PDB file of C-alpha atoms in Angstrom:
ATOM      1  CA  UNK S   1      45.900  95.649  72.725  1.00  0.00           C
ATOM      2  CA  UNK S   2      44.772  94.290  69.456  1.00  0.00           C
ATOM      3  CA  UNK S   3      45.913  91.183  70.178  1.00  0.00           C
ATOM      4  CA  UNK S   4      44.120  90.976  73.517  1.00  0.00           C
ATOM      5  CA  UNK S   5      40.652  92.088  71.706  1.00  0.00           C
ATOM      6  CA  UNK S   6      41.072  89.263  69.697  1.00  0.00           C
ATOM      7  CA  UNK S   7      41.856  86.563  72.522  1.00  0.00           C
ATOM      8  CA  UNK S   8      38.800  88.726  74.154  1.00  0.00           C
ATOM      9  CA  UNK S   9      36.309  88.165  71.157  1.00  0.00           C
ATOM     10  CA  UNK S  10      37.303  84.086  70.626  1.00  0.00           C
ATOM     11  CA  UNK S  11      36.159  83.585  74.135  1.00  0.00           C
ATOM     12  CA  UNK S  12      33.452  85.109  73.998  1.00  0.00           C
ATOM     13  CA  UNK S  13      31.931  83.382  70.788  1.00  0.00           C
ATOM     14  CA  UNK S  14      33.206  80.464  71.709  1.00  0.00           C
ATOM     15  CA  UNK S  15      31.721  80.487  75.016  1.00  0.00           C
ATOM     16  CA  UNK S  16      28.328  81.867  73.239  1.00  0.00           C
ATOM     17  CA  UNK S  17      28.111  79.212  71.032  1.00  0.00           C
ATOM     18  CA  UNK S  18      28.920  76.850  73.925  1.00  0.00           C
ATOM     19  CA  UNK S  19      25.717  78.268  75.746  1.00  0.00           C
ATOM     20  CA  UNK S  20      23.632  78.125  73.118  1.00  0.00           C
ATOM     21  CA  UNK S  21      24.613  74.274  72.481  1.00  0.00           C
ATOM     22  CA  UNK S  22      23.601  73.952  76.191  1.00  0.00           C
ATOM     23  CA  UNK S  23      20.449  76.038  75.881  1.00  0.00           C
ATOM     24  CA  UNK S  24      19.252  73.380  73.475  1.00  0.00           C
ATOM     25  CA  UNK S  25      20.449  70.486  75.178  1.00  0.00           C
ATOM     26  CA  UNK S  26      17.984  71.550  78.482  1.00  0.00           C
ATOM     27  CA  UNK S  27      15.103  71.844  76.433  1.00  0.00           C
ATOM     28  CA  UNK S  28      15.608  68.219  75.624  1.00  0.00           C
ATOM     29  CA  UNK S  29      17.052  66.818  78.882  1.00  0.00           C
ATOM     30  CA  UNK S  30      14.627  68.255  81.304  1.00  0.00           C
ATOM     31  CA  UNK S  31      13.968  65.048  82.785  1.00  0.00           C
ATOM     32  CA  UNK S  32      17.461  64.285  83.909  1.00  0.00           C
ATOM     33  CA  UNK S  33      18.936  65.580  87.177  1.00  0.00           C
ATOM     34  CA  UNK S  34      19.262  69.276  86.673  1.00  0.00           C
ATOM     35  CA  UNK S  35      22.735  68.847  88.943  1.00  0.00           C
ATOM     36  CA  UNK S  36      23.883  67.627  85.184  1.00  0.00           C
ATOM     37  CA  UNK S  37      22.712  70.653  83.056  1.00  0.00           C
ATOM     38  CA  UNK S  38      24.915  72.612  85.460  1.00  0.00           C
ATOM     39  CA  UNK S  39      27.633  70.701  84.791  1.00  0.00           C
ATOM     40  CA  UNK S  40      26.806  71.623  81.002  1.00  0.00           C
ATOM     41  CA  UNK S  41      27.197  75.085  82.908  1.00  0.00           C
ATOM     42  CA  UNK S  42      30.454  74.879  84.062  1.00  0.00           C
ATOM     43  CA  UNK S  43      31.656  74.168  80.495  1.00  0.00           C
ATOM     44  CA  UNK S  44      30.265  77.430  79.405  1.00  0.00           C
ATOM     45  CA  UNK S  45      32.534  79.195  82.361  1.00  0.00           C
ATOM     46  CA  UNK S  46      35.807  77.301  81.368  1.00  0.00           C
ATOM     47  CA  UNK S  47      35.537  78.598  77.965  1.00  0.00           C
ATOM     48  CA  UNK S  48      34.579  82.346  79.198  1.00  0.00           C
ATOM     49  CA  UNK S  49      37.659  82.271  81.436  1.00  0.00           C
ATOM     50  CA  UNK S  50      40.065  79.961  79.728  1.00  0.00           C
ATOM     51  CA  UNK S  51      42.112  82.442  76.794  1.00  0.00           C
ATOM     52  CA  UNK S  52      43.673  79.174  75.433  1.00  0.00           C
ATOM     53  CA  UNK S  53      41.813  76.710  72.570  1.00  0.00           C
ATOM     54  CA  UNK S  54      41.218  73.411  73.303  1.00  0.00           C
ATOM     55  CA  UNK S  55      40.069  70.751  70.977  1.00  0.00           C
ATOM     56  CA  UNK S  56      37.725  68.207  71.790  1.00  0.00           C
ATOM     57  CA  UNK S  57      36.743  65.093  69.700  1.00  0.00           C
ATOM     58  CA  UNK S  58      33.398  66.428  69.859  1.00  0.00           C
ATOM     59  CA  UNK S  59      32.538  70.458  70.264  1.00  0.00           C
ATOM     60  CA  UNK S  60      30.177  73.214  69.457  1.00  0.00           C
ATOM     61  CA  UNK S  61      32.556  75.612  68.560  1.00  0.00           C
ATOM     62  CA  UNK S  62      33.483  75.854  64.542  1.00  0.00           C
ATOM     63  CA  UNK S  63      37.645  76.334  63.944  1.00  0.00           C
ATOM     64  CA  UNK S  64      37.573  79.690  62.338  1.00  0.00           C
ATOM     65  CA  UNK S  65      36.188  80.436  66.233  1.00  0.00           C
ATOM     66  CA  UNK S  66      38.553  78.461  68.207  1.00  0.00           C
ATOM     67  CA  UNK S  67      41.396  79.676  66.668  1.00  0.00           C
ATOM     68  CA  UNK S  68      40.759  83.065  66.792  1.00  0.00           C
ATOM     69  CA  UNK S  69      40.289  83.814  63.116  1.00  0.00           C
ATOM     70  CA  UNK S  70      36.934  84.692  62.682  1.00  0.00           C
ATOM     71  CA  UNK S  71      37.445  87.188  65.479  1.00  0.00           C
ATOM     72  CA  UNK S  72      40.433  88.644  63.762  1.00  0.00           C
ATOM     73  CA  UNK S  73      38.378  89.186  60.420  1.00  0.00           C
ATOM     74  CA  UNK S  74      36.097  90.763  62.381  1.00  0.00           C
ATOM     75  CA  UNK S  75      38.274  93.488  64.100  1.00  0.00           C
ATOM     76  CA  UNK S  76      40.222  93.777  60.975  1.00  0.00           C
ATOM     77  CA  UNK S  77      37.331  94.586  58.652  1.00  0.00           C
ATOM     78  CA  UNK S  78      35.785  97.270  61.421  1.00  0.00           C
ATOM     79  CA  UNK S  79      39.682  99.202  61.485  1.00  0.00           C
ATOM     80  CA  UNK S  80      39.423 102.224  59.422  1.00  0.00           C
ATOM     81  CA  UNK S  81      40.843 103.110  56.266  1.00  0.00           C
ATOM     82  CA  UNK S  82      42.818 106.494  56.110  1.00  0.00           C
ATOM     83  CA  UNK S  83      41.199 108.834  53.597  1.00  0.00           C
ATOM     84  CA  UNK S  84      42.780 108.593  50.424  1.00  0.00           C
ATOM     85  CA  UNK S  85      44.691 105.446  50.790  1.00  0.00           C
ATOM     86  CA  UNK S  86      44.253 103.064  47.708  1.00  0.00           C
ATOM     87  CA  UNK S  87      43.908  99.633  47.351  1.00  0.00           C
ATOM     88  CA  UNK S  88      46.174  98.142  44.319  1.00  0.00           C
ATOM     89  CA  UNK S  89      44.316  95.855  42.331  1.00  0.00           C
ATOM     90  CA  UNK S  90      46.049  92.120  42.125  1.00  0.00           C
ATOM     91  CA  UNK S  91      48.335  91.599  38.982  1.00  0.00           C
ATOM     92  CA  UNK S  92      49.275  88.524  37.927  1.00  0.00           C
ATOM     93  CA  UNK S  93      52.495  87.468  35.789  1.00  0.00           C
ATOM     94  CA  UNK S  94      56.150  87.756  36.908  1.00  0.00           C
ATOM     95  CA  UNK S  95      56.977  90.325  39.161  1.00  0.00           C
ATOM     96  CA  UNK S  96      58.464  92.551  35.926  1.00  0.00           C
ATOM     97  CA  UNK S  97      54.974  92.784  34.710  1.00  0.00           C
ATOM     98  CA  UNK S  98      53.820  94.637  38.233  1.00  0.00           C
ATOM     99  CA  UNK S  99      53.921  98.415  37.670  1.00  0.00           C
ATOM    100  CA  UNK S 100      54.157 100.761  41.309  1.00  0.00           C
ATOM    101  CA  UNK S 101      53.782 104.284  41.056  1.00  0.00           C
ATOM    102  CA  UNK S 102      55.856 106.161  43.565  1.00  0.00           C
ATOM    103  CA  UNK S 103      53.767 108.077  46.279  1.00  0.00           C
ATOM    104  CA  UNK S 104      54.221 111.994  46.159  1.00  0.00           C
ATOM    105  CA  UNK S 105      56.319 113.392  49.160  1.00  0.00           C
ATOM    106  CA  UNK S 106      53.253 114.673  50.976  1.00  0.00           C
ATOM    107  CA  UNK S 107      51.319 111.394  50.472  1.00  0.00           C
ATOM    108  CA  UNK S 108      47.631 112.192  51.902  1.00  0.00           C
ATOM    109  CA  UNK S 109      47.595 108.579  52.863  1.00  0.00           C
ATOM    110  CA  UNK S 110      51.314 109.143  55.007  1.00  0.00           C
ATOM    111  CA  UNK S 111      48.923 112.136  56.416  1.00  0.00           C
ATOM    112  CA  UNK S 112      45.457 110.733  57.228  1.00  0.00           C
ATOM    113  CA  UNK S 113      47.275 107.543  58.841  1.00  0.00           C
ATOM    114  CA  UNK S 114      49.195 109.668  61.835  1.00  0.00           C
ATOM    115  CA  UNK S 115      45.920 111.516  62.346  1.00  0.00           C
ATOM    116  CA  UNK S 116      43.191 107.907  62.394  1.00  0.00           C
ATOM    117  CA  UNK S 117      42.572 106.806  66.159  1.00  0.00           C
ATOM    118  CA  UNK S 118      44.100 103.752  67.113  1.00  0.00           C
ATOM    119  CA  UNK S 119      41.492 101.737  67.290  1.00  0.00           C
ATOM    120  CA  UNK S 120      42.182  98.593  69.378  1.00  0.00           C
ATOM    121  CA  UNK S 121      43.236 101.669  72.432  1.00  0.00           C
ATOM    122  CA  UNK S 122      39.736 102.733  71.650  1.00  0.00           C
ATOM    123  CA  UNK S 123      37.887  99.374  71.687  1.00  0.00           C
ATOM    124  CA  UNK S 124      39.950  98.374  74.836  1.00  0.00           C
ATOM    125  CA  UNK S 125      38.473 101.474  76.678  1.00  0.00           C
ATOM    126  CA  UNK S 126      35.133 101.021  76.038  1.00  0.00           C
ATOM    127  CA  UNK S 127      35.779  97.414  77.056  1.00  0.00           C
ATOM    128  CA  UNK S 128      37.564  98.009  80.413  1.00  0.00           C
ATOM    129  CA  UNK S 129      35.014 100.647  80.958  1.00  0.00           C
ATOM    130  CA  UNK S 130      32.128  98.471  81.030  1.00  0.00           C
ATOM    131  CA  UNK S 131      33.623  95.892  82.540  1.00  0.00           C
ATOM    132  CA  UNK S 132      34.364  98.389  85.498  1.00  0.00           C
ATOM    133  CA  UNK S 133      31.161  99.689  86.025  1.00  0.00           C
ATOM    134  CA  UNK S 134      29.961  95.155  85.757  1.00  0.00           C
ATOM    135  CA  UNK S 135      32.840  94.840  88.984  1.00  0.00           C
ATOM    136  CA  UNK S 136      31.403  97.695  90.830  1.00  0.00           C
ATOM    137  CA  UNK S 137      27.827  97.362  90.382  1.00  0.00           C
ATOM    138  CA  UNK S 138      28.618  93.371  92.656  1.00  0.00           C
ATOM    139  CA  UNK S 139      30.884  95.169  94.656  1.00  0.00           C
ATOM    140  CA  UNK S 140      27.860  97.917  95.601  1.00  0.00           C
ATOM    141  CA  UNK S 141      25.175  95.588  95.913  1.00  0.00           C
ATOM    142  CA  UNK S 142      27.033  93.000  98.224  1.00  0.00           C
ATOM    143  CA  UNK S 143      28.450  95.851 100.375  1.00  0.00           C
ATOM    144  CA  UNK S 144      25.214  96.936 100.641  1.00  0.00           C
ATOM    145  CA  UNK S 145      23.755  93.935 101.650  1.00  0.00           C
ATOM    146  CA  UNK S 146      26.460  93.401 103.878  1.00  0.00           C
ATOM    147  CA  UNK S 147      25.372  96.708 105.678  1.00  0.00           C
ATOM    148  CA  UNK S 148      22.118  95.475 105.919  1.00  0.00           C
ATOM    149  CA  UNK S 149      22.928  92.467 107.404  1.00  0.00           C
ATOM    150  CA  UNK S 150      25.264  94.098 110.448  1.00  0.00           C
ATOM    151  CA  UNK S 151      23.079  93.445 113.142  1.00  0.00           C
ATOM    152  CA  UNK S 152      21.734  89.847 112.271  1.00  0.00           C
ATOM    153  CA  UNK S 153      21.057  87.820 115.674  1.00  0.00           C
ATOM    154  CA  UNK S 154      23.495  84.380 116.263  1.00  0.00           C
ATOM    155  CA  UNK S 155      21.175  81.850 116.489  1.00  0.00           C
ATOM    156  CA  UNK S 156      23.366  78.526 116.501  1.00  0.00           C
ATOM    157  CA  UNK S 157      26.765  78.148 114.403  1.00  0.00           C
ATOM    158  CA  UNK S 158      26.902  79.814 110.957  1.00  0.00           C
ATOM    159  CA  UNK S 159      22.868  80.677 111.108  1.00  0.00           C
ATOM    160  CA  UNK S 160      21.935  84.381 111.699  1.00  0.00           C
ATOM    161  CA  UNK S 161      18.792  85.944 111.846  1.00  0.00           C
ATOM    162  CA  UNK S 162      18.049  89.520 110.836  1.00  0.00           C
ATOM    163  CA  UNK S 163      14.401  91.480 110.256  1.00  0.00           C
ATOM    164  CA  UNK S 164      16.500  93.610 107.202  1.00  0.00           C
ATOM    165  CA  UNK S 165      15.756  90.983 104.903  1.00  0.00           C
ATOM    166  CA  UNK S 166      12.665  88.686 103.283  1.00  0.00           C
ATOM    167  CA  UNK S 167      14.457  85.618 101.947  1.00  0.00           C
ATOM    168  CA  UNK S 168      17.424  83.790 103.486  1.00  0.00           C
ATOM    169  CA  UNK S 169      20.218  83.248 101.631  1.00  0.00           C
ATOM    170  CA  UNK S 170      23.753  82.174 102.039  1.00  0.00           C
ATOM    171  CA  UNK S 171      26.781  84.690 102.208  1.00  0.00           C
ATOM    172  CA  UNK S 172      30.064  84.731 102.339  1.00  0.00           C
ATOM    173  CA  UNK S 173      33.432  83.328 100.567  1.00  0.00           C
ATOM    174  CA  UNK S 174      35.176  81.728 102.806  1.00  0.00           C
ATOM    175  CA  UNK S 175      33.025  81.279 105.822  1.00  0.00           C
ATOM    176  CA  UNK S 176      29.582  80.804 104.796  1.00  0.00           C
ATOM    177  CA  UNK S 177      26.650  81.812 106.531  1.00  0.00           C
ATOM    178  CA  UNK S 178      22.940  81.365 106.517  1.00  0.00           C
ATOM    179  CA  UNK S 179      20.910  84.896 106.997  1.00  0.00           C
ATOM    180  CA  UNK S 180      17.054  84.044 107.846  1.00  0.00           C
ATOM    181  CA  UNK S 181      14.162  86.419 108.165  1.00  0.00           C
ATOM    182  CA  UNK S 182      12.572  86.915 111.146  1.00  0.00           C
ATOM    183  CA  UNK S 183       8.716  85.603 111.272  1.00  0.00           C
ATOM    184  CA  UNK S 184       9.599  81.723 110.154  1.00  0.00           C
ATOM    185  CA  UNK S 185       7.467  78.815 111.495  1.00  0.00           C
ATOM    186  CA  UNK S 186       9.714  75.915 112.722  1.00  0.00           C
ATOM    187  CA  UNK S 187       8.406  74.254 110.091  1.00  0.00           C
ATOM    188  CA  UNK S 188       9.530  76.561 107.267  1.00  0.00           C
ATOM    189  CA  UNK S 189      12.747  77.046 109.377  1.00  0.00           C
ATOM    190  CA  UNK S 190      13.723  73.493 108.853  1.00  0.00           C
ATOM    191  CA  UNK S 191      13.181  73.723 105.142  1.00  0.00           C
ATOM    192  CA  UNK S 192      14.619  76.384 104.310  1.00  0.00           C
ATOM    193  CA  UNK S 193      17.946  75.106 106.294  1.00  0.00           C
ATOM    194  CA  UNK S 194      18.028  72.133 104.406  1.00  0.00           C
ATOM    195  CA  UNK S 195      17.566  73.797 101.221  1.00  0.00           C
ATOM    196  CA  UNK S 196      20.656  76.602 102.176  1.00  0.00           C
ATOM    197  CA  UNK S 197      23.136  73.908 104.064  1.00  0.00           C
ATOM    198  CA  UNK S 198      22.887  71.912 100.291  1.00  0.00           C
ATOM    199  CA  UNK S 199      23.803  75.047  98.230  1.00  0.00           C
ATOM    200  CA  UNK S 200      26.343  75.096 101.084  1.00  0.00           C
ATOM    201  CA  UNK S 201      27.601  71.270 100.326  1.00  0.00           C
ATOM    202  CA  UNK S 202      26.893  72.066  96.425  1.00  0.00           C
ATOM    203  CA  UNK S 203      29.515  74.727  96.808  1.00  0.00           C
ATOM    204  CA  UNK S 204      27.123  77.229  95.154  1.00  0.00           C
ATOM    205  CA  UNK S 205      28.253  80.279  97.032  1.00  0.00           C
ATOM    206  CA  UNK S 206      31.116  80.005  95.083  1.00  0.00           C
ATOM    207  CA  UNK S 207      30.375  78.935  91.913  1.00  0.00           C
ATOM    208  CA  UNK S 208      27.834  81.594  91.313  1.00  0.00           C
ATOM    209  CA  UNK S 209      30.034  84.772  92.171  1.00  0.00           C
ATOM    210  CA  UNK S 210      33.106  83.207  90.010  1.00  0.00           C
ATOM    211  CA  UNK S 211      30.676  83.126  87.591  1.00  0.00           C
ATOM    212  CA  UNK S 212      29.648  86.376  87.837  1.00  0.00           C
ATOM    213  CA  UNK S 213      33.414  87.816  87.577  1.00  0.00           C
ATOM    214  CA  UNK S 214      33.588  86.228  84.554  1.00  0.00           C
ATOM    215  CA  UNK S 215      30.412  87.541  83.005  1.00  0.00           C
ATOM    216  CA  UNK S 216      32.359  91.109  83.762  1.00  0.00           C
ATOM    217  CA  UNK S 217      34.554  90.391  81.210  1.00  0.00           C
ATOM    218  CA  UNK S 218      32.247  89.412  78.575  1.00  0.00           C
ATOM    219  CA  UNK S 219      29.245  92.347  79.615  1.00  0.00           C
ATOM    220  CA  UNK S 220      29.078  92.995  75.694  1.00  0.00           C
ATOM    221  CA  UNK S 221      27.753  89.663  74.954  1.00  0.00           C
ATOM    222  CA  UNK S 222      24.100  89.198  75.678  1.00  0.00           C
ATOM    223  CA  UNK S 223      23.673  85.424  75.439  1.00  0.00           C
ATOM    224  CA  UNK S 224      26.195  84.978  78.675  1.00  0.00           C
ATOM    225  CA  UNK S 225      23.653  87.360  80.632  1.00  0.00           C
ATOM    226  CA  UNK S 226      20.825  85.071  79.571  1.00  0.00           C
ATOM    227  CA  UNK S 227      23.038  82.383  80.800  1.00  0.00           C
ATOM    228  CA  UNK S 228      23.847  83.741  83.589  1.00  0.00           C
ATOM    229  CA  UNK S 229      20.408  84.032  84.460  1.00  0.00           C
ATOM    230  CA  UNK S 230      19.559  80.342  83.687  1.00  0.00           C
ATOM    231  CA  UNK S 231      22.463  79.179  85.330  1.00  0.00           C
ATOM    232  CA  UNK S 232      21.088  80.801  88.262  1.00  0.00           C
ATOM    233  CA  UNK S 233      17.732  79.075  88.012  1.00  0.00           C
ATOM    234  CA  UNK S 234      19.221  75.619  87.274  1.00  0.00           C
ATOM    235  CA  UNK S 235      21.259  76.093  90.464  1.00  0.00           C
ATOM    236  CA  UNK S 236      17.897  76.220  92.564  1.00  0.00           C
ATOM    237  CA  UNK S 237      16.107  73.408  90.701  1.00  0.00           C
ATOM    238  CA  UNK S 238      19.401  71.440  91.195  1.00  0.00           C
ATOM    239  CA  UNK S 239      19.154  72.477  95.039  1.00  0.00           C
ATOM    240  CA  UNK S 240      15.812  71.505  95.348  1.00  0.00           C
ATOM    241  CA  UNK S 241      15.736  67.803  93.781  1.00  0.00           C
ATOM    242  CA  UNK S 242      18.846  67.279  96.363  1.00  0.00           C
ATOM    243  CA  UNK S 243      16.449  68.216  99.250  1.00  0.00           C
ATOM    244  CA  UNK S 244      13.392  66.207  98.108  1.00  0.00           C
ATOM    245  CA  UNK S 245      15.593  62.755  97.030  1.00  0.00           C
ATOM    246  CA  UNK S 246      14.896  62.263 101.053  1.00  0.00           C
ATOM    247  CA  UNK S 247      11.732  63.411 101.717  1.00  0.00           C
ATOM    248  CA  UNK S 248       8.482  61.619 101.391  1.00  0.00           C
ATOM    249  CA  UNK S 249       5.784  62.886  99.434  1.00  0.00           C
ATOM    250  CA  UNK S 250       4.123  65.292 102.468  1.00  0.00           C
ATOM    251  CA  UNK S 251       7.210  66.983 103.229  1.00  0.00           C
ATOM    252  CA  UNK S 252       7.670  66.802  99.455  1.00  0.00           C
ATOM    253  CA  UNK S 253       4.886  69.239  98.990  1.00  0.00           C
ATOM    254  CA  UNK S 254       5.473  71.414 102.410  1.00  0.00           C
ATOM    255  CA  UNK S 255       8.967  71.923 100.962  1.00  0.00           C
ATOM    256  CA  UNK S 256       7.576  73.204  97.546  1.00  0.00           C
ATOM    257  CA  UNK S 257       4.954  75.661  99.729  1.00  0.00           C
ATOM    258  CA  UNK S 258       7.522  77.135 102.113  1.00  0.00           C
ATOM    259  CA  UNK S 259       9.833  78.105  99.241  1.00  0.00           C
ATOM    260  CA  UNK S 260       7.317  79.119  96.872  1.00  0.00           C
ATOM    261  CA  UNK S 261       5.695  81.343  99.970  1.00  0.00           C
ATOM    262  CA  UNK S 262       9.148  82.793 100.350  1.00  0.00           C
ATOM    263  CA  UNK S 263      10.554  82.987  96.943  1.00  0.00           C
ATOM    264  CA  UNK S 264       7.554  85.561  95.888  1.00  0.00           C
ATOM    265  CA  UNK S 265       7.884  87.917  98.466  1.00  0.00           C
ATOM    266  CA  UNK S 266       9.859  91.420  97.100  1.00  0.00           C
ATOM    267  CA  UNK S 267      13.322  92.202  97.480  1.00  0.00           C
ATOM    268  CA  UNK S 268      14.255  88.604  96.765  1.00  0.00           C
ATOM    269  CA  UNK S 269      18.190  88.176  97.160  1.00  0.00           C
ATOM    270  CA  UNK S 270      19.789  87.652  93.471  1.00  0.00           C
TER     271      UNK S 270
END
């Protein structure tokens, strides 16, 4: 277990540091295609899900983090020392000039040792715990969107509509499917398609929920949250400038009204 917390903890600075490095790098390249920041993106999710270090020519991520010994200073200075066990100052000289004083039969060290909590069993609880209660809290929320979309209507192939929701969105693994609200003009309607079939093409109902899974395994690490969330965000604005590269300049702003009229209405689908 040690050894796993370890593996566990290099990731996840690694990956951190690896977000922050693309955190920066937005700020500056706003102006390029935000399809390329997500790429950035997807570098950030290889190194929360890949265990092995890889060196690059050029990276973000010092040594003592990549090879897992910063993280093993840090879980070996937080283990805790038995009560009563000493530390022997260094000696130098030959190894006749070192002096050992032989431990008393009931040694409180031998003692206090049997009776300290192992503490990478503790550290991997809390860890699997939270993770756990990360898994089920998607596994709720998409069953229970699932539920609410049981009786959405068949309009043509792979596009439902349902009243049960405000926003459409697309669902599904495998077979993905559009879910609209009820009450769209055929303007909107069009819009919004377009903007859902390229998150479709872009793959996105994938790459979001893989995403996710991984972010269950690092829920102690708040910078991957924030990058979650701005992963998220760079995923629409990619969406959107894929729409627009066709449009001209009136349907250009009628696509920015629908979505911004639909986007701000509550119980928005994360």
């Amino acid at each position: 277990m040690e050894g796993f917390c370890c593996t566990l903890l290099s990731m996840s600075l690694a990956a951190a540091l690896t977000a922050l490095g693309v955190m920066v790098a937005r700020l500056f390249l706003y102006k390029l295609p935000r399809a390329l920041i997500c790429g950035l993106w997807l570098v950030v999710l290889f190194r929360m899900a890949c265990p092995v270090s890889v060196s690059l020519p050029v990276g973000l991520v010092p040594q003592g983090v990549a090879d897992g010994s910063i993280a093993q200073f840090v879980l070996s200075s937080s283990r805790p020392l038995p009560s009563g066990a000493q530390v022997a100052p260094p000696t130098g000289g030959t190894p006749e000039g070192r002096q050992t004083a032989p431990a008393p039969e009931d040694s409180p060290s031998e003692m206090t040792v049997a009776e300290t909590p192992h503490w990478p069993a503790i550290a991997f609880g809390v860890w699997a715990a939270g993770a756990a209660v990360a898994a089920l809290w998607g596994v709720v929320t998409y069953c229970r969107l699932r539920k609410r979309i049981d009786d959405a209507v068949l309009l043509s192939e792979h596009i439902y509509e349902t009243d049960q929701i405000d926003s459409p969105f697309v669902l599904g693994f495998f077979r993905p499917r559009i879910y609209l609200p009820v009450g769209l003009t055929e303007q909107e309607r069009r819009y919004v398609l377009l903007h859902e079939q390229a998150h479709i093409r872009r793959r996105d109902y994938l790459t979001k929920p893989l995403a996710y899974v991984a972010l269950c395994f690092h829920w102690f690490n708040p910078v991957l949250w924030l990058s979650y969330h701005l992963f998220g965000r760079d995923i629409e604005t990619a969406t959107d400038q894929a729409v627009i590269r066709s449009f001209g300049r009136t349907d250009t702003a009628g696509y920015a009204v629908a979505l911004l009229h639909l986007g701000h209405k509550p119980g928005f689908p994360q």
